[in-house]
Structure formats: structure tokens, C-alpha cells
């Protein structure tokens, strides 16, 4: 029995076969097996309409290229399925905005072509997890790829932030709590500070088994730090003109 034919039809529970595929794609919250599941096939379906209609805690299985921008205002998981599921901002604003206090997960998606003053790809003031996702080709004044604003918690797990541009924090601009595990920040370009990551006061960033490399900026090619950064089994290398600035502000980061 199909889940649905078009956006707006009655929600069904996820059949066993699709649930097995979803579990293989990545970790789910304990209650996710009982959550409503909606198929969104772009461009035929409208993803923002599906987000607006979804019950809190729903999982949206997203395929194709969905054109935004998008705003998430309730707890949701957006999981990419099929070949190259993409959220495309069309340079018309932040691709994905997560509202204050909202818990959301972006799983197996590419977030691209966002352009905004803060957070070209993602602007988060909620509790956001990116799992096996890529944030690329976005631009802004602060946080070309990701802007993690006051009160926000952003967690990257097995994800990439690459090829983004900004004046400050081309890859990621962090003002709150940022955690990277098994992730990469590379090839981002800032005309000011923080090619890879700009960690602003009172930001706390924790990087574990991750890599920050090949980023460029006027200062802090890899990481520009005004808060607290902890590196564990993490490489910050081959950034221009330096890996971390000010020197000594990031324990374990040299050059």
C-alpha cells in the first residue's frame, strides 16, 4: 500500500520495508517509528506546504530538488531518499531556517544556493542536527554555510560544510553551542575573519574526529575564535593565512 500519491492526501504509517530503509539511512529518535511519515516528491510536491501541514514529530521523506527557502517551526525530521535529494534556496534567502527552540533534523540532504545576511545555507536558533548532509555553495555576511545564533544548538554528524562564502565565518558562524563529529569544514572563503569557523562570544564549539582544512580568510583561515573551542582527534590544517587566530586561542591548533 503506498504512503500517498500527492501532497495533501491522508497520512499513513510507514510500512516495514520503508522503515527498514529509513533505519539504514541513519539514526532515528526512539519515537520515530510511530511518527507520521509523509512522502514529498519534488518538484511535483511543495516541501514548505508539507512542512506547514506536518504534525509535530513527523518525518518527511524528501526526494528530488525542492526549491525554497524553507522555514521549520515545529519538531520535524527531513530525510533525503533516492538520488541527490537537494534543498535549493535559489539565492532568495536562507535555505533552511529553524525557529527558536524547535528541534529539527536534516538527514541525507544537500543544502545549497542560499543567500542572506546571516546564514546562507542554514540559520538556526533551535536544536538542529545535520546527519550525512552537505552544506555547499551558499553566501552571506555572517555564516555563509551555517549561522548558529543565540540560544541555538547545532550538531553536525558525518556532514560536510564546503564551498561557502561570507565576510565572517564562511563555513560556520557560531554564537552558541556547536558540535562536529566526523565532519569536515573545507574550501570556504571569507573576506574577513573565519574562513572555516567564526566562533563568536560566547560560543562553545566542540570538534571530534573532524577536519577543518583548505579554508581562506584575512585572519583565522581555519578558525577565528572569541569563545571556547575544544579539539579532540581533529585536524585544523592547510588553511590560509593561518589555521587559528588569535594564536593560542584554540588549544592544540598551531600554524
XYZ file of N, CA and C in Angstrom:
765
model
N 0.859 -1.198 0.000
C 0.000 0.000 0.000
C 0.889 1.239 0.000
N 0.720 2.162 -0.948
C 1.590 3.332 -0.999
C 1.328 4.262 0.164
N 2.358 5.020 0.517
C 2.200 6.011 1.578
C 1.217 7.089 1.182
N 1.340 7.590 -0.041
C 0.494 8.668 -0.527
C 0.780 8.861 -2.001
N -0.085 9.578 -2.678
C 0.133 9.846 -4.095
C 0.548 11.279 -4.326
N -0.035 12.199 -3.652
C 0.298 13.608 -3.781
C 0.153 14.286 -2.433
N 0.804 15.415 -2.293
C 0.738 16.183 -1.057
C -0.708 16.514 -0.733
N -1.077 16.312 0.530
C -2.417 16.645 0.948
C -3.302 15.423 1.127
N -2.894 14.232 0.669
C -3.675 13.047 0.898
C -3.479 12.565 2.320
N -4.305 11.598 2.737
C -4.277 11.161 4.124
C -2.934 10.551 4.477
N -2.411 10.905 5.667
C -1.163 10.340 6.115
C -1.335 8.863 6.407
N -0.311 8.059 6.152
C -0.278 6.654 6.518
C 0.928 6.407 7.410
N 0.925 5.264 8.108
C 2.115 4.889 8.864
C 3.110 4.252 7.928
N 4.394 4.337 8.284
C 5.456 3.859 7.411
C 5.465 2.337 7.377
N 5.318 1.716 6.172
C 5.388 0.262 6.069
C 6.750 -0.260 6.485
N 6.787 -1.584 6.773
C 8.017 -2.177 7.296
C 9.193 -2.018 6.350
N 8.969 -2.169 5.052
C 10.061 -2.065 4.087
C 10.682 -0.693 4.058
N 9.863 0.352 4.051
C 10.383 1.716 4.039
C 11.029 2.070 5.366
N 10.464 1.546 6.467
C 11.090 1.823 7.754
C 12.477 1.215 7.820
N 12.651 0.002 7.249
C 13.971 -0.613 7.237
C 14.951 0.236 6.448
N 14.500 0.798 5.314
C 15.365 1.663 4.514
C 15.712 2.932 5.265
N 14.743 3.487 5.969
C 14.996 4.710 6.733
C 15.986 4.460 7.859
N 15.850 3.306 8.534
C 16.779 2.982 9.600
C 18.193 2.801 9.078
N 18.298 2.232 7.870
C 19.619 2.054 7.271
C 20.264 3.377 6.926
N 19.461 4.401 6.632
C 19.988 5.707 6.229
C 20.576 6.473 7.391
N 20.147 6.193 8.628
C 20.695 6.946 9.746
C 19.898 6.730 11.012
N 20.388 7.241 12.152
C 19.728 7.032 13.439
C 18.458 7.854 13.538
N 17.473 7.289 14.210
C 16.211 7.980 14.422
C 15.963 8.102 15.911
N 15.145 9.077 16.272
C 14.748 9.206 17.664
C 13.926 7.983 18.057
N 13.914 7.601 19.350
C 13.217 6.396 19.769
C 11.759 6.356 19.358
N 11.097 7.520 19.306
C 9.675 7.535 18.970
C 9.416 7.641 17.485
N 10.472 7.692 16.659
C 10.284 7.979 15.251
C 9.497 6.902 14.534
N 9.584 5.619 15.003
C 8.879 4.541 14.329
C 7.374 4.752 14.364
N 6.868 5.475 15.365
C 5.440 5.710 15.478
C 5.023 7.068 14.941
N 5.975 7.821 14.408
C 5.662 9.171 13.943
C 5.006 9.131 12.568
N 4.128 10.095 12.266
C 3.572 10.181 10.920
C 4.680 10.390 9.892
N 4.533 9.755 8.739
C 5.524 9.859 7.681
C 4.840 10.361 6.413
N 5.468 11.338 5.781
C 4.914 11.936 4.570
C 5.965 11.891 3.473
N 5.580 11.411 2.299
C 6.462 11.441 1.139
C 6.336 12.796 0.456
N 7.488 13.410 0.140
C 7.499 14.674 -0.592
C 8.382 14.480 -1.821
N 7.748 14.456 -2.990
C 8.482 14.241 -4.232
C 8.562 15.558 -4.990
N 9.745 16.179 -4.925
C 9.929 17.452 -5.616
C 10.402 17.190 -7.042
N 10.020 18.033 -8.023
C 9.311 19.310 -7.853
C 7.795 19.208 -7.857
N 7.226 18.004 -7.970
C 5.762 17.894 -8.032
C 5.098 18.364 -6.751
N 5.682 18.031 -5.612
C 5.138 18.453 -4.324
C 5.860 19.694 -3.822
N 5.192 20.420 -2.950
C 5.770 21.627 -2.355
C 6.220 21.309 -0.933
N 7.539 21.364 -0.700
C 8.071 20.981 0.599
C 7.607 21.896 1.716
N 7.553 23.220 1.475
C 7.115 24.117 2.542
C 5.670 23.852 2.926
N 4.829 23.531 1.949
C 3.448 23.167 2.255
C 3.404 21.926 3.129
N 4.257 20.939 2.820
C 4.309 19.720 3.623
C 4.793 20.010 5.038
N 5.800 20.889 5.164
C 6.303 21.276 6.488
C 5.199 21.941 7.300
N 4.471 22.844 6.665
C 3.410 23.568 7.371
C 2.279 22.647 7.822
N 2.011 21.596 7.025
C 0.892 20.703 7.320
C 1.266 19.560 8.259
N 2.559 19.309 8.433
C 3.006 18.139 9.186
C 2.719 18.276 10.676
N 2.325 17.158 11.280
C 2.155 17.130 12.728
C 3.523 17.164 13.397
N 3.635 17.773 14.571
C 4.916 17.776 15.275
C 5.465 16.367 15.431
N 6.760 16.216 15.161
C 7.392 14.911 15.259
C 7.355 14.097 13.987
N 6.759 14.632 12.936
C 6.652 13.895 11.676
C 8.005 13.733 10.999
N 8.082 12.705 10.145
C 9.235 12.518 9.282
C 8.795 12.748 7.843
N 9.498 13.657 7.163
C 9.231 13.925 5.755
C 10.329 13.258 4.929
N 9.953 12.318 4.075
C 10.894 11.646 3.194
C 10.953 12.431 1.896
N 12.112 13.058 1.638
C 12.238 14.055 0.582
C 13.060 13.490 -0.573
N 12.532 13.601 -1.787
C 13.280 13.188 -2.970
C 13.262 14.305 -4.003
N 14.262 14.306 -4.900
C 14.352 15.324 -5.936
C 14.957 16.616 -5.413
N 14.789 17.687 -6.192
C 15.271 19.019 -5.819
C 14.088 19.885 -5.414
N 14.072 20.304 -4.160
C 12.987 21.137 -3.635
C 13.484 22.576 -3.568
N 12.720 23.491 -4.140
C 13.132 24.893 -4.172
C 12.484 25.667 -3.030
N 13.329 26.427 -2.320
C 12.883 27.149 -1.141
C 12.897 28.636 -1.355
N 13.135 29.378 -0.289
C 13.586 28.982 1.054
C 12.523 28.243 1.869
N 12.997 27.626 2.996
C 12.136 26.839 3.866
C 12.287 27.304 5.310
N 11.185 27.210 6.064
C 11.207 27.549 7.493
C 10.573 26.410 8.273
N 11.287 25.938 9.310
C 10.786 24.860 10.162
C 10.399 25.453 11.509
N 9.125 25.328 11.862
C 8.602 25.955 13.074
C 8.056 24.941 14.072
N 8.243 23.638 13.790
C 7.787 22.590 14.695
C 8.763 21.418 14.610
N 8.791 20.519 15.597
C 9.747 19.406 15.560
C 9.507 18.508 14.349
N 10.528 18.358 13.504
C 10.406 17.563 12.277
C 11.753 16.950 11.918
N 11.686 15.851 11.164
C 12.856 15.286 10.507
C 12.634 15.326 9.008
N 13.586 15.901 8.279
C 13.579 15.875 6.820
C 14.664 14.898 6.392
N 14.255 13.771 5.803
C 15.203 12.738 5.417
C 15.222 12.597 3.901
N 16.405 12.775 3.305
C 16.538 12.612 1.881
C 16.542 11.147 1.487
N 15.849 10.828 0.402
C 15.840 9.469 -0.128
C 16.072 9.551 -1.631
N 16.511 8.461 -2.222
C 16.751 8.456 -3.658
C 18.079 9.109 -3.991
N 18.220 9.550 -5.251
C 19.467 10.109 -5.743
C 19.500 11.626 -5.579
N 20.496 12.112 -4.840
C 20.767 13.548 -4.753
C 19.662 14.431 -4.248
N 18.966 14.069 -3.163
C 17.926 14.961 -2.632
C 18.530 16.292 -2.206
N 17.937 17.391 -2.696
C 18.543 18.719 -2.558
C 17.515 19.750 -2.133
N 17.930 20.627 -1.214
C 17.149 21.809 -0.859
C 17.853 23.006 -1.479
N 17.211 23.667 -2.420
C 17.793 24.734 -3.234
C 17.138 26.062 -2.878
N 17.947 26.992 -2.347
C 17.393 28.280 -1.928
C 17.206 29.291 -3.037
N 17.705 28.999 -4.241
C 17.562 29.887 -5.415
C 18.127 31.283 -5.166
N 19.071 31.405 -4.219
C 19.661 32.701 -3.865
C 18.607 33.724 -3.450
N 17.535 33.227 -2.832
C 16.420 34.092 -2.454
C 16.272 34.224 -0.945
N 17.310 33.848 -0.196
C 17.250 33.912 1.253
C 17.943 32.703 1.847
N 17.828 32.545 3.171
C 18.376 31.368 3.835
C 17.635 30.129 3.354
N 18.381 29.068 3.026
C 17.716 27.865 2.519
C 16.819 27.257 3.584
N 17.367 27.025 4.787
C 16.584 26.424 5.873
C 16.733 27.264 7.138
N 15.630 27.765 7.652
C 15.599 28.489 8.919
C 14.886 27.640 9.952
N 15.542 27.401 11.086
C 14.931 26.656 12.185
C 14.618 27.645 13.300
N 13.351 27.729 13.659
C 12.895 28.730 14.617
C 13.378 28.428 16.026
N 13.393 29.447 16.850
C 13.903 29.357 18.220
C 13.210 28.231 18.992
N 14.023 27.377 19.615
C 13.509 26.317 20.467
C 13.015 25.081 19.749
N 12.996 25.081 18.419
C 12.458 23.966 17.648
C 13.537 22.907 17.429
N 13.169 21.640 17.614
C 14.096 20.536 17.364
C 13.867 20.008 15.957
N 14.947 19.940 15.173
C 14.823 19.502 13.788
C 16.045 18.698 13.389
N 15.857 17.808 12.403
C 16.968 17.038 11.849
C 16.909 17.093 10.330
N 18.072 17.352 9.721
C 18.237 17.281 8.278
C 19.140 16.094 8.006
N 18.629 15.100 7.299
C 19.310 13.822 7.170
C 19.463 13.476 5.692
N 20.718 13.330 5.230
C 20.966 12.888 3.871
C 20.573 13.898 2.810
N 20.756 15.179 3.101
C 20.335 16.244 2.185
C 21.513 17.135 1.795
N 21.417 17.747 0.620
C 22.327 18.815 0.212
C 21.591 20.138 0.308
N 22.192 21.111 1.008
C 21.598 22.443 1.198
C 22.450 23.430 0.424
N 21.881 24.078 -0.591
C 22.699 24.882 -1.489
C 21.954 26.104 -2.019
N 22.730 27.032 -2.568
C 22.254 28.250 -3.231
C 21.397 29.121 -2.320
N 21.843 29.280 -1.071
C 21.211 30.241 -0.179
C 22.008 31.527 -0.146
N 21.329 32.643 0.029
C 21.992 33.940 0.120
C 21.203 34.824 1.070
N 21.861 35.237 2.168
C 21.174 36.031 3.188
C 22.208 36.777 4.013
N 21.750 37.742 4.814
C 22.668 38.496 5.659
C 23.303 37.613 6.714
N 22.541 36.650 7.251
C 23.054 35.733 8.271
C 22.576 34.328 7.953
N 23.529 33.450 7.659
C 23.171 32.073 7.373
C 22.632 31.881 5.971
N 23.535 31.727 5.011
C 23.058 31.494 3.650
C 22.412 30.137 3.488
N 23.070 29.095 4.026
C 22.514 27.754 3.933
C 21.521 27.454 5.032
N 21.937 27.688 6.280
C 21.113 27.360 7.449
C 21.211 28.489 8.462
N 20.075 28.891 9.027
C 20.035 29.824 10.151
C 19.270 29.144 11.276
N 19.976 28.838 12.356
C 19.378 28.046 13.430
C 19.407 28.779 14.760
N 18.254 28.864 15.416
C 18.183 29.276 16.815
C 17.436 28.223 17.630
N 17.292 27.033 17.032
C 16.652 25.918 17.717
C 17.668 24.864 18.096
N 17.252 23.593 17.967
C 18.133 22.460 18.244
C 18.194 21.623 16.968
N 19.237 21.847 16.196
C 19.326 21.276 14.857
C 20.439 20.244 14.781
N 20.133 19.108 14.145
C 21.126 18.091 13.831
C 21.197 17.905 12.320
N 22.407 17.935 11.781
C 22.643 17.568 10.389
C 23.383 16.240 10.387
N 22.800 15.239 9.720
C 23.396 13.914 9.658
C 23.601 13.539 8.196
N 24.838 13.182 7.853
C 25.185 12.808 6.476
C 24.641 13.818 5.464
N 24.788 15.091 5.790
C 24.296 16.157 4.916
C 25.449 17.050 4.479
N 25.224 17.805 3.396
C 26.239 18.692 2.836
C 25.661 20.085 2.684
N 26.402 21.086 3.197
C 26.016 22.489 3.062
C 27.052 23.139 2.157
N 26.653 23.523 0.941
C 27.635 23.962 -0.055
C 27.061 25.025 -0.976
N 27.938 25.930 -1.432
C 27.544 26.912 -2.430
C 26.594 27.980 -1.941
N 26.726 28.362 -0.656
C 25.882 29.405 -0.066
C 26.727 30.631 0.285
N 26.073 31.799 0.490
C 26.803 33.019 0.799
C 26.034 33.939 1.727
N 26.789 34.719 2.533
C 26.163 35.679 3.443
C 27.221 36.622 3.999
N 26.761 37.584 4.816
C 27.702 38.422 5.579
C 28.311 37.655 6.735
N 27.461 36.885 7.474
C 27.908 36.044 8.582
C 27.321 34.643 8.423
N 28.219 33.640 8.428
C 27.746 32.265 8.331
C 27.298 31.903 6.933
N 28.246 31.860 6.004
C 27.869 31.519 4.631
C 27.155 30.190 4.541
N 27.717 29.162 5.211
C 27.064 27.860 5.226
C 26.024 27.767 6.318
N 26.456 27.999 7.569
C 25.577 27.836 8.733
C 25.756 29.008 9.683
N 24.653 29.569 10.144
C 24.650 30.576 11.206
C 23.938 29.955 12.396
N 24.680 29.753 13.491
C 24.097 29.217 14.718
C 23.962 30.357 15.705
N 22.750 30.884 15.815
C 22.523 32.110 16.560
C 22.315 31.896 18.042
N 22.095 32.985 18.754
C 21.929 32.969 20.206
C 20.857 31.962 20.611
N 21.213 31.068 21.532
C 20.280 30.052 22.007
C 20.249 28.798 21.161
N 20.960 28.806 20.041
C 20.915 27.673 19.134
C 21.896 26.573 19.502
N 21.524 25.351 19.176
C 22.414 24.193 19.293
C 22.454 23.521 17.938
N 23.633 23.502 17.327
C 23.795 22.867 16.023
C 24.783 21.723 16.146
N 24.370 20.540 15.703
C 25.197 19.343 15.750
C 25.373 18.798 14.343
N 26.629 18.639 13.923
C 26.937 18.036 12.634
C 27.545 16.665 12.877
N 26.950 15.663 12.252
C 27.418 14.299 12.394
C 27.641 13.723 11.009
N 28.891 13.377 10.678
C 29.226 12.814 9.362
C 28.743 13.724 8.241
N 28.934 15.018 8.405
C 28.440 16.001 7.446
C 29.576 16.871 6.919
N 29.289 17.635 5.843
C 30.292 18.484 5.210
C 29.760 19.904 5.047
N 30.662 20.879 5.276
C 30.367 22.285 5.008
C 31.486 22.769 4.100
N 31.199 22.964 2.827
C 32.271 23.299 1.891
C 31.805 24.245 0.804
N 32.764 25.040 0.310
C 32.495 25.900 -0.836
C 31.520 27.029 -0.570
N 31.468 27.531 0.660
C 30.594 28.660 1.003
C 31.424 29.937 1.165
N 30.764 31.106 1.069
C 31.460 32.384 1.180
C 30.731 33.302 2.160
N 31.519 34.183 2.805
C 30.948 35.164 3.730
C 32.007 36.189 4.084
N 31.576 37.291 4.709
C 32.531 38.249 5.262
C 33.153 37.674 6.528
N 32.325 37.032 7.371
C 32.813 36.396 8.600
C 32.171 35.014 8.741
N 33.031 34.014 9.014
C 32.503 32.668 9.198
C 31.930 32.102 7.922
N 32.782 31.929 6.922
C 32.270 31.465 5.619
C 31.649 30.081 5.719
N 32.288 29.186 6.481
C 31.689 27.871 6.668
C 30.594 27.913 7.718
N 30.988 28.282 8.948
C 30.054 28.306 10.078
C 30.325 29.533 10.938
N 29.261 30.232 11.318
C 29.341 31.317 12.306
C 28.566 30.849 13.533
N 29.260 30.772 14.671
C 28.654 30.211 15.875
C 28.633 31.214 17.020
N 27.448 31.408 17.617
C 27.309 32.268 18.793
C 26.751 31.506 19.990
N 26.611 30.177 19.856
C 26.001 29.415 20.943
C 26.725 28.086 21.111
N 26.057 26.973 20.828
C 26.649 25.651 21.032
C 26.753 24.915 19.711
N 27.980 24.555 19.354
C 28.263 23.892 18.076
C 29.056 22.621 18.339
N 28.611 21.502 17.751
C 29.297 20.228 17.903
C 29.476 19.576 16.545
N 30.721 19.214 16.226
C 31.020 18.489 14.993
C 31.627 17.144 15.358
N 31.102 16.078 14.758
C 31.651 14.741 14.947
C 31.787 14.072 13.583
N 33.001 13.667 13.258
C 33.228 13.005 11.982
C 32.842 13.850 10.788
N 33.049 15.152 10.887
C 32.595 16.081 9.853
C 33.756 16.898 9.302
N 33.545 17.553 8.161
C 34.582 18.359 7.525
C 34.063 19.754 7.212
N 34.971 20.735 7.392
C 34.716 22.128 7.006
C 35.876 22.508 6.094
N 35.648 22.592 4.801
C 36.773 22.805 3.889
C 36.377 23.627 2.665
N 37.384 24.348 2.158
C 37.188 25.082 0.915
C 36.234 26.255 1.006
N 36.065 26.827 2.183
C 35.210 28.005 2.356
C 36.079 29.263 2.323
N 35.492 30.411 1.889
C 36.282 31.628 1.690
C 35.617 32.824 2.361
N 36.368 33.441 3.296
C 35.900 34.642 3.974
C 36.754 35.829 3.565
N 36.105 36.972 3.316
C 36.868 38.186 3.020
C 37.347 38.873 4.290
N 36.838 38.422 5.445
C 37.250 38.971 6.731
C 37.859 37.902 7.609
N 37.139 37.517 8.674
C 37.666 36.548 9.628
C 36.885 35.241 9.567
N 37.628 34.157 9.827
C 36.985 32.860 9.966
C 36.597 32.230 8.648
N 37.592 31.727 7.927
C 37.263 31.051 6.673
C 36.446 29.797 6.899
N 36.905 28.966 7.854
C 36.159 27.758 8.176
C 35.076 28.016 9.204
N 35.504 28.479 10.393
C 34.582 28.703 11.510
C 34.902 30.031 12.186
N 33.883 30.856 12.417
C 33.999 32.035 13.266
C 33.230 31.709 14.541
N 33.968 31.502 15.639
C 33.356 31.176 16.923
C 33.310 32.440 17.770
N 32.140 33.066 17.817
C 31.995 34.370 18.458
C 31.585 34.216 19.923
N 31.806 35.244 20.717
C 31.408 35.283 22.115
C 29.891 35.128 22.229
N 29.359 34.273 23.066
C 30.023 33.351 23.996
C 30.041 31.915 23.461
N 30.277 31.760 22.172
C 30.164 30.479 21.511
C 31.053 29.391 22.090
N 30.522 28.168 22.108
C 31.259 26.987 22.551
C 31.222 25.979 21.406
N 32.390 25.652 20.897
C 32.484 24.714 19.776
C 33.311 23.500 20.185
N 32.805 22.315 19.886
C 33.496 21.065 20.176
C 33.610 20.269 18.890
N 34.841 19.966 18.484
C 35.094 19.223 17.250
C 35.779 17.910 17.601
N 35.189 16.816 17.172
C 35.720 15.485 17.458
C 35.860 14.700 16.162
N 37.042 14.153 15.930
C 37.329 13.365 14.729
C 36.873 14.091 13.467
N 37.153 15.371 13.420
C 36.731 16.209 12.302
C 37.933 16.893 11.665
N 37.705 17.568 10.532
C 38.779 18.237 9.807
C 38.324 19.613 9.363
N 39.187 20.615 9.599
C 38.983 21.980 9.099
C 40.196 22.284 8.229
N 40.016 22.330 6.911
C 41.179 22.446 6.021
C 40.818 23.181 4.743
N 41.854 23.808 4.147
C 41.695 24.434 2.840
C 40.771 25.629 2.810
N 40.564 26.265 3.963
C 39.727 27.469 4.033
C 40.612 28.717 3.982
N 40.055 29.842 3.537
C 40.828 31.080 3.432
C 40.072 32.247 4.058
N 40.847 33.197 4.604
C 40.278 34.402 5.215
C 41.381 35.427 5.370
N 41.033 36.650 5.772
C 42.049 37.639 6.096
C 42.757 37.266 7.396
N 41.983 36.749 8.370
C 42.535 36.250 9.636
C 41.713 35.042 10.067
N 42.425 34.052 10.655
C 41.703 32.862 11.082
C 41.198 32.071 9.893
N 42.122 31.659 9.039
C 41.702 30.904 7.856
C 40.918 29.663 8.207
N 41.359 28.950 9.252
C 40.619 27.785 9.703
C 39.563 28.153 10.721
N 40.009 28.697 11.872
C 39.098 29.073 12.958
C 39.476 30.438 13.503
N 38.506 31.334 13.573
C 38.669 32.606 14.277
C 37.866 32.479 15.562
N 38.548 32.636 16.706
C 37.913 32.286 17.976
C 37.825 33.443 18.950
N 36.613 33.719 19.423
C 36.387 34.664 20.511
C 35.715 33.995 21.713
N 35.473 32.694 21.579
C 34.799 31.974 22.660
C 35.633 30.816 23.145
N 35.058 29.613 23.113
C 35.738 28.412 23.579
C 35.669 27.348 22.488
N 36.836 26.815 22.124
C 36.904 25.747 21.122
C 37.690 24.585 21.700
N 37.120 23.392 21.580
C 37.802 22.183 22.029
C 37.975 21.238 20.849
N 39.209 20.806 20.619
C 39.528 19.889 19.536
C 39.915 18.535 20.123
N 39.275 17.473 19.614
C 39.615 16.115 20.012
C 39.806 15.266 18.765
N 41.006 14.758 18.569
C 41.318 13.957 17.382
C 40.882 14.679 16.112
N 41.133 15.977 16.097
C 40.686 16.846 14.998
C 41.877 17.557 14.380
N 41.862 17.670 13.049
C 42.916 18.369 12.321
C 42.417 19.728 11.846
N 43.206 20.766 12.130
C 42.983 22.099 11.563
C 44.263 22.421 10.800
N 44.237 22.194 9.482
C 45.464 22.227 8.683
C 45.222 22.874 7.324
N 46.330 23.395 6.758
C 46.349 23.879 5.369
C 45.324 24.973 5.106
N 45.093 25.827 6.106
C 44.229 26.984 5.929
C 45.083 28.231 5.707
N 44.535 29.250 5.042
C 45.286 30.453 4.662
C 44.623 31.686 5.264
N 45.391 32.593 5.895
C 46.849 32.611 6.074
C 47.320 31.875 7.317
N 46.380 31.354 8.121
C 46.735 30.678 9.365
C 45.633 29.681 9.685
N 45.910 28.799 10.606
C 44.896 27.811 10.981
C 43.945 28.355 12.037
N 44.496 29.048 13.058
C 43.651 29.595 14.114
C 44.135 30.987 14.502
N 43.196 31.880 14.807
C 43.523 33.241 15.228
C 42.524 33.663 16.285
N 42.950 34.378 17.324
C 44.337 34.710 17.670
C 45.146 33.467 18.021
N 46.456 33.578 17.822
C 47.327 32.461 18.125
C 47.198 32.077 19.605
N 47.073 30.786 19.850
C 46.935 30.288 21.216
C 45.519 30.277 21.721
N 44.559 30.776 20.955
C 43.170 30.839 21.430
C 42.455 29.497 21.324
N 43.006 28.582 20.512
C 42.424 27.259 20.338
C 43.466 26.226 20.758
N 43.337 25.615 21.914
C 44.325 24.627 22.358
C 44.484 23.501 21.352
N 45.748 23.219 21.023
C 46.030 22.144 20.094
C 46.067 22.560 18.651
N 45.776 23.830 18.358
C 45.806 24.337 16.977
C 47.075 25.172 16.797
N 47.852 24.832 15.785
C 49.097 25.548 15.533
C 49.162 26.009 14.090
N 50.012 27.024 13.857
C 50.261 27.472 12.481
C 49.230 28.433 11.961
